[in-house]
Amino acid sequence: MARMTSSARPLLNRRLAEFGTTIFAEMSAHATSTGAINLGQGFPDTDGPEEIREAAVRALRDGRGNQYPPGPGVPELRAAVAAHQERRYGLSYDPDTEVLVTAGATEAIAASLLALLEPGDEVIALEPYYDSYAASIALAGGTRVPVTLRPDEEAAADTPGGVPHRRFRLDLDELRDAVTDRTRLLLLNTPHNPTGTVLTRAELTEIARLAVERDLLVVTDEVYEHLVFDDAEHIPLATLPGMRERTVTIGSAGKTFSFTGWKVGWVTASPDLVTAVRSAKQFLTYVSSGPFQYAVAEALALPDTYFDAFRADMLRKRDLLAAGLTDAGFSVFRPQGTYFVTTDIRPLGESDGFAFCRALAERAGVVAIPNAVFYDHREAGAPFVRFAFCKKVSVLEEAVGRLRKAFAG
Ligand code: PMP
Ligand code: GLN
């Protein structure tokens, strides 16, 4: 029987009261019920490499990982994560003490914040931010302090082909001003969901300087590390001076290998930080995804040709969707990374992304995400709408055709 609530006390605790159903679940359900094309939730509609799927089947059949794997993750995967960080970025981590396998990046974020925050600690996050950040900060009893990424006023003609583009930019003075005596931690995300901004070396250098100067910890969500385009470069924050010992870096097989359902993520950090994060993680899931961990170990060792082909495929899709949205009349922020395009709907005569997205399925047969859900300052995000392009070319073509028809006649 359901427990009765007293009228004075709602069931859901006050830390979570402001968080309803995630926008992704809501919009995916909306796509299903209307039959619209789902460019909302960011999951690929094609699975990752066949050989990696087979590796999971093999592990399952061979009885590897069918029982609780070791708490920190299977040794093969921890070794593969360390080897990947070394090979790609020259970052050396000890697989035994400096790598922790998690249930996706989502658990890595939650465990890091639960481990490292005391109630009342302030956490600076770049706004718009991925929705689990706010909930995890709240669960840990922290206070979030958003620093808003702002769109360029003017398009800069600084990209290949000279095509002008606008970027969401971090104001480093604003970031500096946001730090107080109560700030414990910076929560970064690059490449950035939903704007597609990739932080530059100059920006990261300033962030690193600030972290050292104010003795801050940094949790950096780098799940889109392999999805960077044009002349953008993914620079792990941990590679910058003074950062390795104060940075928790988060990665995920969901994004890099197109297996979002496997929920295999990882943390790399100094032994003290990994020990702290593991203390929280062991009481969240303890362990997860046994057989998939073996498969992801093989995936991380794939040759560069895999990563290059993956990026090239997404680049082609980015260009297809960005061009189609532009033709349909949206103002497009061409992403330097991730598999999302943020658009400005004001050229369509619209200004409320929520209302726009609610009506879009009926109006055009396409589902998208209103960026305002990723903001504390909702008005700053009101006219922006996010579309995912990790979908088949035929699906993107159909979506673009529908949007053109609905908005460009
Ligand atoms: N961080 C960001 C920025 C994301 O976009 C996502 C989701 N896709 C996650 C974390 C969660 O990743 P995972 O599915 O591995 O939990
Ligand atoms: N990260 C995905 C996105 O931004 C969604 C993941 C989820 O649904 N939690 O679309």
CSV table of C-alpha atoms and ligand atoms in Angstrom, one decimal:
chain,number,residue,atom,x,y,z
A,1,MET,CA,0.0,0.0,0.0
A,2,ALA,CA,1.3,3.5,-0.8
A,3,ARG,CA,2.5,5.3,2.2
A,4,MET,CA,0.2,8.2,3.0
A,5,THR,CA,1.8,11.7,3.1
A,6,SER,CA,0.9,14.1,5.8
A,7,SER,CA,-0.3,17.4,4.2
A,8,ALA,CA,2.6,19.2,5.9
A,9,ARG,CA,5.3,17.0,4.4
A,10,PRO,CA,5.7,16.0,0.7
A,11,LEU,CA,7.3,12.6,0.1
A,12,LEU,CA,10.2,13.8,-2.0
A,13,ASN,CA,13.0,15.4,0.1
A,14,ARG,CA,13.6,19.0,-0.4
A,15,ARG,CA,17.0,18.5,-2.0
A,16,LEU,CA,15.3,16.9,-5.0
A,17,ALA,CA,12.1,18.9,-4.9
A,18,GLU,CA,13.0,21.1,-7.9
A,19,PHE,CA,13.9,18.2,-10.1
A,20,GLY,CA,11.0,16.5,-11.9
A,21,THR,CA,11.3,14.0,-14.7
A,22,THR,CA,14.5,14.6,-16.8
A,23,ILE,CA,13.8,16.6,-20.0
A,24,PHE,CA,15.4,13.7,-22.0
A,25,ALA,CA,12.9,11.1,-20.8
A,26,GLU,CA,10.0,13.6,-21.3
A,27,MET,CA,11.0,14.5,-24.8
A,28,SER,CA,11.7,10.9,-25.9
A,29,ALA,CA,8.3,9.9,-24.6
A,30,HIS,CA,6.8,12.8,-26.5
A,31,ALA,CA,8.6,11.6,-29.7
A,32,THR,CA,7.3,8.1,-29.2
A,33,SER,CA,3.7,9.2,-28.6
A,34,THR,CA,3.6,11.6,-31.6
A,35,GLY,CA,5.7,9.5,-34.0
A,36,ALA,CA,8.1,12.4,-34.4
A,37,ILE,CA,11.8,12.1,-35.3
A,38,ASN,CA,13.7,12.2,-32.0
A,39,LEU,CA,16.6,14.7,-32.2
A,40,GLY,CA,16.1,15.4,-28.5
A,41,GLN,CA,17.8,12.9,-26.3
A,42,GLY,CA,21.5,12.3,-27.3
A,43,PHE,CA,21.8,8.7,-28.1
A,44,PRO,CA,23.0,7.2,-31.4
A,45,ASP,CA,20.5,5.3,-33.5
A,46,THR,CA,23.3,2.9,-34.7
A,47,ASP,CA,25.2,0.7,-32.3
A,48,GLY,CA,28.9,0.9,-32.0
A,49,PRO,CA,31.5,-1.4,-33.6
A,50,GLU,CA,30.3,-5.0,-34.2
A,51,GLU,CA,33.5,-6.5,-32.9
A,52,ILE,CA,33.0,-4.7,-29.6
A,53,ARG,CA,29.4,-6.0,-29.4
A,54,GLU,CA,30.9,-9.5,-30.0
A,55,ALA,CA,33.5,-8.9,-27.3
A,56,ALA,CA,30.6,-8.3,-24.8
A,57,VAL,CA,28.9,-11.5,-26.0
A,58,ARG,CA,32.1,-13.4,-25.6
A,59,ALA,CA,32.7,-12.1,-22.1
A,60,LEU,CA,29.1,-13.0,-21.1
A,61,ARG,CA,29.5,-16.5,-22.6
A,62,ASP,CA,32.9,-17.1,-21.1
A,63,GLY,CA,31.6,-16.1,-17.7
A,64,ARG,CA,33.7,-13.0,-17.3
A,65,GLY,CA,31.9,-10.3,-15.3
A,66,ASN,CA,28.7,-12.2,-14.7
A,67,GLN,CA,29.3,-12.0,-11.0
A,68,TYR,CA,30.3,-8.8,-9.2
A,69,PRO,CA,33.5,-7.5,-10.8
A,70,PRO,CA,36.1,-5.9,-8.5
A,71,GLY,CA,35.0,-2.6,-6.9
A,72,PRO,CA,37.4,-0.3,-8.8
A,73,GLY,CA,36.6,-2.1,-12.1
A,74,VAL,CA,38.1,-5.1,-13.9
A,75,PRO,CA,41.9,-4.8,-14.2
A,76,GLU,CA,41.7,-5.1,-18.0
A,77,LEU,CA,39.5,-2.0,-18.3
A,78,ARG,CA,41.5,0.0,-15.8
A,79,ALA,CA,44.7,-0.8,-17.7
A,80,ALA,CA,43.0,0.2,-21.0
A,81,VAL,CA,41.8,3.5,-19.6
A,82,ALA,CA,45.3,4.3,-18.3
A,83,ALA,CA,46.8,3.3,-21.7
A,84,HIS,CA,44.3,5.5,-23.5
A,85,GLN,CA,45.1,8.5,-21.4
A,86,GLU,CA,48.8,7.9,-22.0
A,87,ARG,CA,48.5,7.3,-25.7
A,88,ARG,CA,46.2,10.2,-26.5
A,89,TYR,CA,47.3,12.9,-24.0
A,90,GLY,CA,50.6,11.7,-22.5
A,91,LEU,CA,48.9,11.5,-19.1
A,92,SER,CA,50.2,8.7,-16.9
A,93,TYR,CA,47.8,7.1,-14.4
A,94,ASP,CA,48.4,4.0,-12.3
A,95,PRO,CA,45.6,1.6,-13.2
A,96,ASP,CA,45.6,0.2,-9.7
A,97,THR,CA,45.3,3.5,-7.7
A,98,GLU,CA,44.4,6.2,-10.2
A,99,VAL,CA,41.5,4.7,-12.3
A,100,LEU,CA,38.0,3.9,-11.2
A,101,VAL,CA,35.3,2.4,-13.3
A,102,THR,CA,31.8,3.8,-12.8
A,103,ALA,CA,28.2,3.2,-14.0
A,104,GLY,CA,28.5,5.7,-16.8
A,105,ALA,CA,29.7,9.3,-16.4
A,106,THR,CA,26.5,10.0,-14.5
A,107,GLU,CA,27.6,7.9,-11.5
A,108,ALA,CA,31.2,9.4,-11.8
A,109,ILE,CA,29.7,12.9,-11.5
A,110,ALA,CA,27.4,12.0,-8.6
A,111,ALA,CA,30.1,10.0,-6.7
A,112,SER,CA,32.7,12.8,-7.2
A,113,LEU,CA,30.3,15.4,-5.8
A,114,LEU,CA,29.1,13.3,-3.0
A,115,ALA,CA,32.6,12.5,-2.0
A,116,LEU,CA,34.2,15.9,-2.3
A,117,LEU,CA,31.5,18.3,-1.0
A,118,GLU,CA,30.4,19.3,2.4
A,119,PRO,CA,27.0,20.8,2.8
A,120,GLY,CA,27.1,24.5,2.0
A,121,ASP,CA,30.2,24.2,-0.3
A,122,GLU,CA,29.9,26.1,-3.5
A,123,VAL,CA,30.3,24.5,-6.9
A,124,ILE,CA,30.9,26.6,-10.0
A,125,ALA,CA,29.4,25.1,-13.1
A,126,LEU,CA,29.3,26.4,-16.7
A,127,GLU,CA,25.7,27.3,-17.6
A,128,PRO,CA,24.0,25.9,-19.6
A,129,TYR,CA,25.0,22.6,-17.8
A,130,TYR,CA,24.1,19.0,-18.2
A,131,ASP,CA,21.1,18.3,-16.1
A,132,SER,CA,22.6,15.7,-13.7
A,133,TYR,CA,25.1,18.3,-12.4
A,134,ALA,CA,22.4,20.3,-10.6
A,135,ALA,CA,20.8,17.2,-9.1
A,136,SER,CA,24.1,15.8,-8.0
A,137,ILE,CA,25.2,19.0,-6.4
A,138,ALA,CA,21.9,19.2,-4.6
A,139,LEU,CA,22.2,15.6,-3.4
A,140,ALA,CA,25.6,16.4,-2.0
A,141,GLY,CA,24.1,19.4,-0.2
A,142,GLY,CA,26.3,21.8,-2.2
A,143,THR,CA,25.3,25.2,-3.7
A,144,ARG,CA,25.6,25.6,-7.4
A,145,VAL,CA,27.0,28.8,-8.7
A,146,PRO,CA,26.4,29.1,-12.5
A,147,VAL,CA,28.7,31.0,-14.7
A,148,THR,CA,26.9,31.6,-18.0
A,149,LEU,CA,28.5,31.0,-21.4
A,150,ARG,CA,27.3,33.8,-23.7
A,151,PRO,CA,26.9,33.7,-27.4
A,152,ASP,CA,29.1,35.9,-29.6
A,153,GLU,CA,27.2,38.9,-30.8
A,154,GLU,CA,29.0,38.8,-34.1
A,155,ALA,CA,29.8,35.9,-36.3
A,156,ALA,CA,33.6,35.3,-36.6
A,157,ALA,CA,34.9,34.2,-40.0
A,158,ASP,CA,37.6,32.0,-38.4
A,159,THR,CA,36.7,28.5,-39.5
A,160,PRO,CA,37.6,26.4,-42.5
A,161,GLY,CA,35.9,27.6,-45.7
A,162,GLY,CA,35.6,31.0,-44.1
A,163,VAL,CA,32.0,30.2,-43.0
A,164,PRO,CA,31.1,32.7,-40.3
A,165,HIS,CA,30.1,31.2,-37.0
A,166,ARG,CA,29.1,32.2,-33.5
A,167,ARG,CA,30.4,30.5,-30.4
A,168,PHE,CA,29.2,30.4,-26.8
A,169,ARG,CA,32.1,31.8,-24.8
A,170,LEU,CA,33.3,31.7,-21.2
A,171,ASP,CA,33.9,35.1,-19.6
A,172,LEU,CA,37.0,34.5,-17.6
A,173,ASP,CA,36.4,37.6,-15.5
A,174,GLU,CA,33.0,36.4,-14.6
A,175,LEU,CA,34.5,33.0,-13.6
A,176,ARG,CA,37.1,34.7,-11.4
A,177,ASP,CA,34.4,36.9,-9.8
A,178,ALA,CA,32.3,33.8,-9.0
A,179,VAL,CA,34.9,32.3,-6.7
A,180,THR,CA,34.3,32.9,-3.0
A,181,ASP,CA,35.8,31.6,0.2
A,182,ARG,CA,33.2,28.9,0.1
A,183,THR,CA,34.0,27.6,-3.4
A,184,ARG,CA,35.2,24.1,-3.2
A,185,LEU,CA,35.1,22.9,-6.7
A,186,LEU,CA,34.8,23.8,-10.4
A,187,LEU,CA,32.6,21.5,-12.5
A,188,LEU,CA,33.7,21.8,-16.1
A,189,ASN,CA,32.5,20.2,-19.3
A,190,THR,CA,34.5,20.3,-22.5
A,191,PRO,CA,33.5,19.6,-25.3
A,192,HIS,CA,30.4,21.2,-23.9
A,193,ASN,CA,26.9,19.9,-24.0
A,194,PRO,CA,24.6,21.6,-25.2
A,195,THR,CA,26.5,24.5,-26.8
A,196,GLY,CA,29.2,22.5,-28.7
A,197,THR,CA,31.9,24.9,-27.3
A,198,VAL,CA,35.4,23.4,-26.9
A,199,LEU,CA,37.4,25.3,-24.4
A,200,THR,CA,40.7,26.6,-25.8
A,201,ARG,CA,44.1,26.2,-24.4
A,202,ALA,CA,44.1,29.8,-23.4
A,203,GLU,CA,40.8,29.5,-21.6
A,204,LEU,CA,41.9,26.3,-19.9
A,205,THR,CA,45.2,27.8,-18.8
A,206,GLU,CA,43.3,30.7,-17.1
A,207,ILE,CA,41.0,28.2,-15.4
A,208,ALA,CA,44.0,26.2,-14.2
A,209,ARG,CA,45.7,29.3,-12.9
A,210,LEU,CA,42.5,30.2,-11.0
A,211,ALA,CA,42.2,26.7,-9.5
A,212,VAL,CA,45.7,26.7,-8.3
A,213,GLU,CA,45.5,30.3,-7.0
A,214,ARG,CA,42.3,29.6,-5.0
A,215,ASP,CA,43.1,26.0,-4.2
A,216,LEU,CA,40.1,24.5,-5.9
A,217,LEU,CA,39.3,21.0,-6.9
A,218,VAL,CA,38.1,20.5,-10.5
A,219,VAL,CA,35.8,17.8,-11.8
A,220,THR,CA,36.0,17.8,-15.6
A,221,ASP,CA,33.4,15.9,-17.7
A,222,GLU,CA,35.2,15.0,-20.9
A,223,VAL,CA,32.8,12.4,-22.3
A,224,TYR,CA,32.8,14.0,-25.8
A,225,GLU,CA,36.6,14.0,-25.9
A,226,HIS,CA,36.7,12.2,-29.2
A,227,LEU,CA,34.1,14.4,-30.9
A,228,VAL,CA,35.9,17.6,-31.8
A,229,PHE,CA,35.7,19.1,-35.2
A,230,ASP,CA,37.5,21.6,-37.6
A,231,ASP,CA,40.5,23.1,-35.9
A,232,ALA,CA,39.3,22.6,-32.4
A,233,GLU,CA,41.4,20.4,-30.1
A,234,HIS,CA,40.4,18.6,-26.9
A,235,ILE,CA,42.8,19.5,-24.2
A,236,PRO,CA,42.3,17.5,-21.0
A,237,LEU,CA,42.5,20.0,-18.1
A,238,ALA,CA,44.7,17.5,-16.2
A,239,THR,CA,47.5,18.1,-18.7
A,240,LEU,CA,47.9,21.7,-17.6
A,241,PRO,CA,50.5,22.8,-14.9
A,242,GLY,CA,49.3,22.2,-11.3
A,243,MET,CA,46.2,20.4,-12.4
A,244,ARG,CA,46.9,16.7,-12.4
A,245,GLU,CA,46.7,16.5,-8.6
A,246,ARG,CA,43.5,18.5,-8.2
A,247,THR,CA,41.5,17.2,-11.2
A,248,VAL,CA,39.0,14.4,-11.4
A,249,THR,CA,38.6,13.6,-15.2
A,250,ILE,CA,35.5,11.7,-16.4
A,251,GLY,CA,35.1,9.7,-19.5
A,252,SER,CA,32.4,7.4,-20.9
A,253,ALA,CA,32.1,4.5,-23.4
A,254,GLY,CA,28.5,5.6,-24.1
A,255,LYS,CA,29.6,8.6,-26.2
A,256,THR,CA,32.9,7.3,-27.6
A,257,PHE,CA,31.8,3.9,-28.7
A,258,SER,CA,28.0,4.4,-29.2
A,259,PHE,CA,26.9,2.1,-26.5
A,260,THR,CA,25.0,4.4,-24.2
A,261,GLY,CA,23.0,1.5,-22.7
A,262,TRP,CA,26.0,-0.2,-21.3
A,263,LYS,CA,26.7,2.5,-18.8
A,264,VAL,CA,30.4,2.1,-18.5
A,265,GLY,CA,32.3,5.3,-17.5
A,266,TRP,CA,35.5,6.0,-15.6
A,267,VAL,CA,37.4,8.5,-13.5
A,268,THR,CA,41.1,9.2,-13.6
A,269,ALA,CA,42.7,11.2,-10.8
A,270,SER,CA,45.4,11.1,-8.1
A,271,PRO,CA,45.2,8.2,-5.6
A,272,ASP,CA,43.7,10.4,-2.9
A,273,LEU,CA,40.9,11.7,-5.2
A,274,VAL,CA,40.1,8.2,-6.6
A,275,THR,CA,40.0,6.8,-3.1
A,276,ALA,CA,37.5,9.5,-2.1
A,277,VAL,CA,35.3,9.1,-5.1
A,278,ARG,CA,35.4,5.3,-4.7
A,279,SER,CA,34.1,5.7,-1.1
A,280,ALA,CA,30.9,7.3,-2.4
A,281,LYS,CA,30.7,5.1,-5.5
A,282,GLN,CA,30.8,1.8,-3.5
A,283,PHE,CA,27.5,2.7,-1.8
A,284,LEU,CA,25.7,3.9,-5.0
A,285,THR,CA,26.1,0.9,-7.3
A,286,TYR,CA,29.0,-0.9,-5.7
A,287,VAL,CA,29.8,-2.3,-9.2
A,288,SER,CA,28.1,-2.5,-12.6
A,289,SER,CA,28.2,-3.7,-16.2
A,290,GLY,CA,30.5,-6.7,-15.6
A,291,PRO,CA,30.8,-8.2,-19.1
A,292,PHE,CA,30.6,-4.8,-20.8
A,293,GLN,CA,33.7,-3.7,-18.9
A,294,TYR,CA,35.7,-6.4,-20.8
A,295,ALA,CA,34.3,-5.2,-24.1
A,296,VAL,CA,35.1,-1.6,-23.4
A,297,ALA,CA,38.6,-2.5,-22.5
A,298,GLU,CA,38.9,-3.9,-26.1
A,299,ALA,CA,37.2,-0.8,-27.5
A,300,LEU,CA,39.7,1.6,-25.9
A,301,ALA,CA,42.5,-0.3,-27.6
A,302,LEU,CA,41.0,0.1,-31.1
A,303,PRO,CA,43.4,1.7,-33.6
A,304,ASP,CA,43.2,5.5,-34.3
A,305,THR,CA,41.3,4.6,-37.5
A,306,TYR,CA,38.2,3.8,-35.4
A,307,PHE,CA,38.3,7.2,-33.7
A,308,ASP,CA,39.1,9.1,-36.9
A,309,ALA,CA,36.2,7.4,-38.8
A,310,PHE,CA,33.8,8.0,-35.9
A,311,ARG,CA,34.7,11.7,-35.9
A,312,ALA,CA,34.5,12.0,-39.7
A,313,ASP,CA,31.0,10.4,-39.7
A,314,MET,CA,29.7,12.8,-37.0
A,315,LEU,CA,31.3,15.7,-38.8
A,316,ARG,CA,29.4,14.9,-42.0
A,317,LYS,CA,26.2,14.6,-39.9
A,318,ARG,CA,26.9,17.9,-38.1
A,319,ASP,CA,27.3,19.6,-41.5
A,320,LEU,CA,24.1,18.1,-42.8
A,321,LEU,CA,22.0,19.1,-39.8
A,322,ALA,CA,23.6,22.6,-39.4
A,323,ALA,CA,23.0,23.4,-43.1
A,324,GLY,CA,19.4,22.1,-43.0
A,325,LEU,CA,18.6,24.1,-39.9
A,326,THR,CA,20.1,27.2,-41.4
A,327,ASP,CA,18.0,26.7,-44.6
A,328,ALA,CA,14.9,26.2,-42.4
A,329,GLY,CA,15.6,29.7,-40.9
A,330,PHE,CA,17.3,28.9,-37.6
A,331,SER,CA,20.4,30.7,-36.5
A,332,VAL,CA,22.9,28.0,-35.9
A,333,PHE,CA,25.8,27.8,-33.6
A,334,ARG,CA,28.0,25.3,-35.4
A,335,PRO,CA,29.4,23.1,-32.7
A,336,GLN,CA,33.2,22.6,-32.4
A,337,GLY,CA,32.5,19.4,-30.5
A,338,THR,CA,29.8,16.9,-29.1
A,339,TYR,CA,26.9,15.7,-31.2
A,340,PHE,CA,24.5,18.5,-30.5
A,341,VAL,CA,23.7,21.7,-32.4
A,342,THR,CA,22.4,24.7,-30.5
A,343,THR,CA,20.2,27.0,-32.5
A,344,ASP,CA,18.6,30.4,-31.9
A,345,ILE,CA,14.9,30.4,-32.8
A,346,ARG,CA,14.5,34.2,-32.9
A,347,PRO,CA,14.9,34.5,-36.7
A,348,LEU,CA,11.8,32.3,-36.9
A,349,GLY,CA,9.9,34.9,-34.9
A,350,GLU,CA,10.0,32.7,-31.8
A,351,SER,CA,11.5,33.5,-28.4
A,352,ASP,CA,10.3,30.8,-26.0
A,353,GLY,CA,12.2,27.5,-26.5
A,354,PHE,CA,9.9,25.6,-24.2
A,355,ALA,CA,6.8,26.5,-26.1
A,356,PHE,CA,8.6,26.0,-29.4
A,357,CYS,CA,9.7,22.5,-28.4
A,358,ARG,CA,6.4,21.5,-27.0
A,359,ALA,CA,4.7,22.4,-30.3
A,360,LEU,CA,7.5,21.2,-32.6
A,361,ALA,CA,6.4,17.6,-32.8
A,362,GLU,CA,3.0,18.5,-34.1
A,363,ARG,CA,4.2,21.4,-36.2
A,364,ALA,CA,7.2,19.7,-37.9
A,365,GLY,CA,7.3,16.1,-36.8
A,366,VAL,CA,10.6,16.6,-35.0
A,367,VAL,CA,11.6,16.6,-31.3
A,368,ALA,CA,14.3,18.9,-29.9
A,369,ILE,CA,15.3,20.1,-26.4
A,370,PRO,CA,14.8,23.6,-25.0
A,371,ASN,CA,18.2,24.7,-23.7
A,372,ALA,CA,16.5,26.7,-20.9
A,373,VAL,CA,16.3,23.5,-18.9
A,374,PHE,CA,20.1,23.6,-18.6
A,375,TYR,CA,20.0,27.1,-17.0
A,376,ASP,CA,19.4,28.6,-13.6
A,377,HIS,CA,19.0,31.9,-15.4
A,378,ARG,CA,16.2,30.5,-17.6
A,379,GLU,CA,15.8,33.8,-19.5
A,380,ALA,CA,19.4,33.6,-20.7
A,381,GLY,CA,18.6,30.2,-22.4
A,382,ALA,CA,15.0,31.0,-23.5
A,383,PRO,CA,15.6,31.4,-27.3
A,384,PHE,CA,17.9,28.4,-27.7
A,385,VAL,CA,17.0,24.9,-28.8
A,386,ARG,CA,19.2,21.9,-29.1
A,387,PHE,CA,19.1,19.2,-31.9
A,388,ALA,CA,21.1,16.0,-31.8
A,389,PHE,CA,22.9,14.7,-34.9
A,390,CYS,CA,24.0,11.2,-33.7
A,391,LYS,CA,21.4,9.7,-36.1
A,392,LYS,CA,21.4,8.0,-39.4
A,393,VAL,CA,21.9,10.3,-42.4
A,394,SER,CA,18.5,9.2,-43.8
A,395,VAL,CA,16.9,10.2,-40.5
A,396,LEU,CA,18.6,13.6,-40.5
A,397,GLU,CA,17.7,14.2,-44.1
A,398,GLU,CA,14.0,13.5,-43.3
A,399,ALA,CA,14.1,15.7,-40.3
A,400,VAL,CA,15.7,18.6,-42.2
A,401,GLY,CA,13.1,18.2,-45.0
A,402,ARG,CA,10.3,18.4,-42.4
A,403,LEU,CA,11.8,21.5,-40.7
A,404,ARG,CA,12.3,23.2,-44.0
A,405,LYS,CA,8.7,22.5,-45.0
A,406,ALA,CA,7.4,23.7,-41.6
A,407,PHE,CA,9.4,26.9,-41.4
A,408,ALA,CA,10.7,27.8,-44.9
A,409,GLY,CA,7.5,26.9,-46.8
B,1,PMP,N1,28.0,14.3,-19.2
B,1,PMP,C1,27.5,14.8,-20.3
B,1,PMP,C2,28.0,16.2,-20.7
B,1,PMP,C3,26.5,14.1,-21.1
B,1,PMP,O1,26.1,14.7,-22.2
B,1,PMP,C4,26.1,12.9,-20.7
B,1,PMP,C5,25.0,12.1,-21.4
B,1,PMP,N2,24.9,11.8,-22.3
B,1,PMP,C6,26.7,12.3,-19.5
B,1,PMP,C7,27.6,13.0,-18.8
B,1,PMP,C8,26.2,11.0,-19.0
B,1,PMP,O2,27.0,10.0,-19.6
B,1,PMP,P1,26.7,8.4,-19.3
B,1,PMP,O3,25.6,8.0,-20.2
B,1,PMP,O4,28.0,7.7,-19.5
B,1,PMP,O5,26.2,8.3,-17.8
B,2,GLN,N1,23.4,13.0,-22.3
B,2,GLN,C1,22.3,12.9,-23.1
B,2,GLN,C2,21.8,14.2,-23.7
B,2,GLN,O1,22.3,15.2,-23.3
B,2,GLN,C3,21.1,12.3,-22.4
B,2,GLN,C4,21.4,11.3,-21.4
B,2,GLN,C5,20.1,11.0,-20.5
B,2,GLN,O2,19.0,10.9,-21.0
B,2,GLN,N2,20.3,11.1,-19.2
B,2,GLN,O3,20.9,14.2,-24.5
